[in-house]
CSV table of C-alpha atoms in Angstrom, one decimal:
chain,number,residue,atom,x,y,z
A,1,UNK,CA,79.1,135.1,128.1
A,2,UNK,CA,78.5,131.6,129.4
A,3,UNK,CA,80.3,130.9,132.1
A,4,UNK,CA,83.7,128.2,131.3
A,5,UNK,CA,83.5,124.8,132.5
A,6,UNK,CA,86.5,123.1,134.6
A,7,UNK,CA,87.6,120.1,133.0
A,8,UNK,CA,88.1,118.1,136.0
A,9,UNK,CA,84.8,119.1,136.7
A,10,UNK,CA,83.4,118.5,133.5
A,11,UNK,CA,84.8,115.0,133.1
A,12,UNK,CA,83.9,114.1,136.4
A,13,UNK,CA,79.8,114.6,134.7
A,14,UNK,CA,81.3,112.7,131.9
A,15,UNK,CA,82.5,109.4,133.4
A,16,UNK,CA,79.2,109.3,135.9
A,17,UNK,CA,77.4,109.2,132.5
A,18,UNK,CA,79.8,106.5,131.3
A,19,UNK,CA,78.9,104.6,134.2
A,20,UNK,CA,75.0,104.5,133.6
A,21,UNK,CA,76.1,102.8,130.1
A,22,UNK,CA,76.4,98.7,129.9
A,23,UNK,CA,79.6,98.6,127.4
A,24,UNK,CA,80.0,94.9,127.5
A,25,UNK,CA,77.5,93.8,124.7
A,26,UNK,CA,79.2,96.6,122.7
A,27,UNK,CA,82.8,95.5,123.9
A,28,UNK,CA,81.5,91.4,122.6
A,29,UNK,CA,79.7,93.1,119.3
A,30,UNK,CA,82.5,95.6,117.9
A,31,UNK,CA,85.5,92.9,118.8
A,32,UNK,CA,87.9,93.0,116.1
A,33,UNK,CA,86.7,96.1,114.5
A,34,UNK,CA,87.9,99.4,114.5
A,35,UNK,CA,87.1,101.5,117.9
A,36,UNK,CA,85.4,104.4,115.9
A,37,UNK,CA,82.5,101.0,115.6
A,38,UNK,CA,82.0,101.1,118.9
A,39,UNK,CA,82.1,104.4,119.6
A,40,UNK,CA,79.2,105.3,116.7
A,41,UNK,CA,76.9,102.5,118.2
A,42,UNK,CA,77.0,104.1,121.8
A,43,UNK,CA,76.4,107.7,120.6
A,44,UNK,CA,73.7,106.4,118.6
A,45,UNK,CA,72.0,104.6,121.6
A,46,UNK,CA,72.9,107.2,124.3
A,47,UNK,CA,73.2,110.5,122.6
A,48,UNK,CA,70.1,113.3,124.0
A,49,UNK,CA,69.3,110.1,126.3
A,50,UNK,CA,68.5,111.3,130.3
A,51,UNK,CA,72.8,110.4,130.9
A,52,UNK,CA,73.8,113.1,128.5
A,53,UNK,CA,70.9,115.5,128.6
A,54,UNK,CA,72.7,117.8,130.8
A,55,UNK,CA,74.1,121.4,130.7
A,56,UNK,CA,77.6,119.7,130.7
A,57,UNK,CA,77.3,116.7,128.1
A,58,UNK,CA,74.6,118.8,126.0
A,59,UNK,CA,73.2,115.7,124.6
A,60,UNK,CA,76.3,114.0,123.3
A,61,UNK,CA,77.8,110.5,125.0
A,62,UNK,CA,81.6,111.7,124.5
A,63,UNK,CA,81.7,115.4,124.9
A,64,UNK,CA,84.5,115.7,127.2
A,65,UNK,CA,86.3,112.7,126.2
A,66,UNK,CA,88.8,111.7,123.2
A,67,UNK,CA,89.4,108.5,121.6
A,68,UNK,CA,92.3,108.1,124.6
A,69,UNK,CA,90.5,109.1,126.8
A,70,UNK,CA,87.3,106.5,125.8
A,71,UNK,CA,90.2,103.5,125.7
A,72,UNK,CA,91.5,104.6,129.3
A,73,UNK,CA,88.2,104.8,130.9
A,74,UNK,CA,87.1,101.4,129.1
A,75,UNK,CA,90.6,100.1,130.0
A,76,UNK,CA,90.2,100.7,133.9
A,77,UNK,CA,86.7,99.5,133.9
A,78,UNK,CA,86.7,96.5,132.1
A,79,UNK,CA,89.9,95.0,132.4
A,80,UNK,CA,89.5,91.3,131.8
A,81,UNK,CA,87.4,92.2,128.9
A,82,UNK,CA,88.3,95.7,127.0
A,83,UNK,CA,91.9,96.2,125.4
A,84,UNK,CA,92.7,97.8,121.8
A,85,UNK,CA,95.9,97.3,119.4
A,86,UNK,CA,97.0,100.4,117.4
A,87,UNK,CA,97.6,99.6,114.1
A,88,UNK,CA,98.5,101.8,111.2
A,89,UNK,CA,99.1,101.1,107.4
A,90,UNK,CA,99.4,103.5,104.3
A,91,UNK,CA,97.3,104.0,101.7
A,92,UNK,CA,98.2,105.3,98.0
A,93,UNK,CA,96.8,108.2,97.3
């Protein structure tokens, strides 16, 4: 049995990943489009790259992080430049 991972630990690996990665042109590109956009591009560009290729990340960007958890670590490192609006509608199904 593989041995189970900390979480503080884990996402400690996770945000020094996150902070090899430039965000701004993303940030500028996926403006006004839904956070999922931006989210896809980066895993794209960065998934099985050298900053996930690790035994904690195993190759994917966002492993350790939700969607709240992406938005607070963009939030505190970007400022003046990254914020998000929640916005919800229905749909007839």
């Amino acid at each position: 049995m593989e041995k189970e991972l900390d979480w503080n630990y884990a996402s400690g690996v996770q945000k020094e990943a996150l902070d090899k990665i430039d965000f701004l042109p993303y940030i500028e590109k996926y403006k006004g489009k839904k956070l999922w956009s931006l989210i896809s591009a980066v895993q794209d560009d960065y998934d099985n790259t050298e900053p996930t290729n690790n035994e904690v990340l195993e190759g994917c960007t966002f492993n350790w992080f939700d969607e709240s958890e992406i938005v607070d670590y963009l939030e505190k490192r970007y400022p003046d430049k990254f914020r998000t609006q929640e916005v919800s509608y229905n749909v007839i199904c």
